[in-house]
Amino acid sequence: MLAAVRSSAVLGIDAYDVTVEVDANHGLPQWFIVGLPAASVKESRERVGAALLNSGFIVPPRRVTVNLAPADRAKAGTAFDLPIALGVLVATGQLAAAAVEPHTFVGELGLDGALRPIRGALPVARRHAERATRGTLVLPPANVGEASLVRSAELAAPATLAELVRQLGRGALAPATRTEPPGATAASDHLDFADVVGQSMARRALEVAAAGAHNVVLVGPPGAGKTMLARRLPGILPPLTEAEALEVTAVHSVAGTLPDGGALLVRPFRAPHHTISTAGLVGGGSAPRPGEASLAHLGVLFLDEMLEFPRHVLDALRQPMEDGRVVIARAATTLSFPARFTLVGAMNPCPCGRSGDAGAAARPCSCSAADVARYRARLSGPLADRFDMHVTVGAVPIATLGGAPPGEATATIAARVAAARERQRARYRGHRAVECNAHVAGRWLDAHGGVDPAARTLLAGAADRLALSARGYHRVLKVARTIADLAGEERVTTVAVAEALRYRPAAGADVASASTAARRPGTGAIRVPRDARPDPVAAAG
């Protein structure tokens, strides 16, 4: 007898329909699974057989053939356990075919018949809701939280295979109890900018970066507060919208990193260790999965000790930084994962970290010129050019730590960032996939960004003196546009351009030396009129 059961599989962060066909005929008692199954799918025959027997069903000695259609797409994961088990029951006459026909089934089976969670339940629920004739999506109880984000999907979540078969036999599936997903705790929930002592320029730079979604690199000696500052960045980013939360949750659902029974309702903060591989950072593997770049989608990707990462691993970020997505090509298929993140890098100016430190007289830099050159060469020129902002974070004097007044609170900064983001959304309404200054085309902003003639003249002269590339020129303009948005100004003035130039090193200068040089006269840094130089403390207020 032939049985057909609806199911779904995940490709990238999207799901597609799969029909699980089961044929149980006379012959030697053995199972065959076809349709390009991975090892995890082939092993389902052992799990399904034990689950059926331990749930009180009969597994007759038949030749069982399972086909996963369409057969030309690779299948992986454990979500086919449940539809295969139901297909065997229908094919052996223990369950009516009409009972399973309108529904979709996904789930892993334990040997005792319990339904266990799977990856990618949210994309499956979204695909199920798109069908014209949907029926009910049957999935494990642990996946109800994320699937509930798709409010139009009808869900059922029996605890065991035996319970599901009883409900199907009665012709009435018990609807799942929908609860508001608890979500995940933000990395910055208990981190406040008020705890940061000093560092007015770095605080201002991170506010600008948050307002325009700009990539930023922080350069300074160990213990200066680079990591402390970066970990507070998510707290000043605007909350996720409902559509953004669905997109972020889908990525983490596929990766299997969602909180138990919940969803990701806060902007992610990812801080991978410098020993990570290229596949771990941007995604990949034999069965491609999202990497840290995609797990940081619509959030912050923080690379602490950035120059300790292998150069080829860092360079793999160049395409995601430009396109906002990661494309993984394999012989059989090409997958795309979203990766629209704000990249924050933290690095020392030299291997020992004391080059350019204000306390260098007491603790001089011990690195040779060759050591420093090799260290700084780990960040390639093309990647450095993709950072909108380069910020020096100097060491804070110990004497000021104890009695310093608290700085500006995260909530106050977040309000200014939200207002600036709202101005940008209004400006780019009608532009597909563009909501922030960092993502808009440079030529469009140059023509329609409201740049004053004096500001344009200042920027053109600075571009010549700093030998900026076309990308560098447009990135300075984008940062200046964000600074104007924070100030509530319709036009980009010389003040905004002057501040944006402070965050841009000259072409050919490495990040560490350029950031240090920006604080000293006579080092090739661009000069701007004194009355046009912004006070970062006043600008932040």
Coordinates of C-alpha atoms in Angstrom, one line a residue, residues 188-189 191-194 203-204 206-212 232-240 267 407-425 485-486 540-541:
S188 CA 23.1 44.9 27.1
D189 CA 20.1 44.6 29.4
L191 CA 24.9 47.4 30.8
D192 CA 24.6 51.1 30.9
F193 CA 26.7 53.8 29.3
A194 CA 26.5 55.7 32.6
R203 CA 30.9 57.4 23.3
R204 CA 30.0 59.9 20.7
L206 CA 29.3 54.7 19.0
E207 CA 26.2 57.0 19.1
V208 CA 26.8 58.0 15.5
A209 CA 27.5 54.3 14.6
A210 CA 24.2 53.2 16.2
A211 CA 22.2 56.0 14.5
G212 CA 23.4 55.2 11.0
R232 CA 26.9 48.6 25.5
L233 CA 26.2 49.4 21.8
P234 CA 23.1 47.1 21.5
G235 CA 21.4 49.0 24.3
I236 CA 21.1 52.2 22.2
L237 CA 19.9 50.5 19.1
P238 CA 16.2 50.8 18.3
P239 CA 14.0 47.8 19.2
L240 CA 13.3 45.2 16.6
R267 CA 18.9 42.7 18.7
G407 CA 28.1 59.5 32.3
E408 CA 25.1 59.9 30.1
A409 CA 22.6 57.0 30.5
T410 CA 21.9 54.5 27.8
A411 CA 18.2 55.5 27.7
T412 CA 19.0 59.1 26.9
I413 CA 21.4 58.2 24.1
A414 CA 18.9 55.6 22.7
A415 CA 16.2 58.3 22.4
R416 CA 18.5 60.4 20.2
V417 CA 19.4 57.4 18.1
A418 CA 15.7 56.5 17.7
A419 CA 14.9 60.0 16.5
A420 CA 17.7 59.9 14.0
R421 CA 16.6 56.5 12.7
E422 CA 13.1 57.8 12.2
R423 CA 14.4 60.7 10.1
Q424 CA 16.3 58.2 7.9
R425 CA 13.3 55.9 7.5
D485 CA 20.3 63.6 11.6
L486 CA 21.4 63.3 15.2
A540 CA 26.5 64.4 22.3
G541 CA 24.5 66.6 24.6

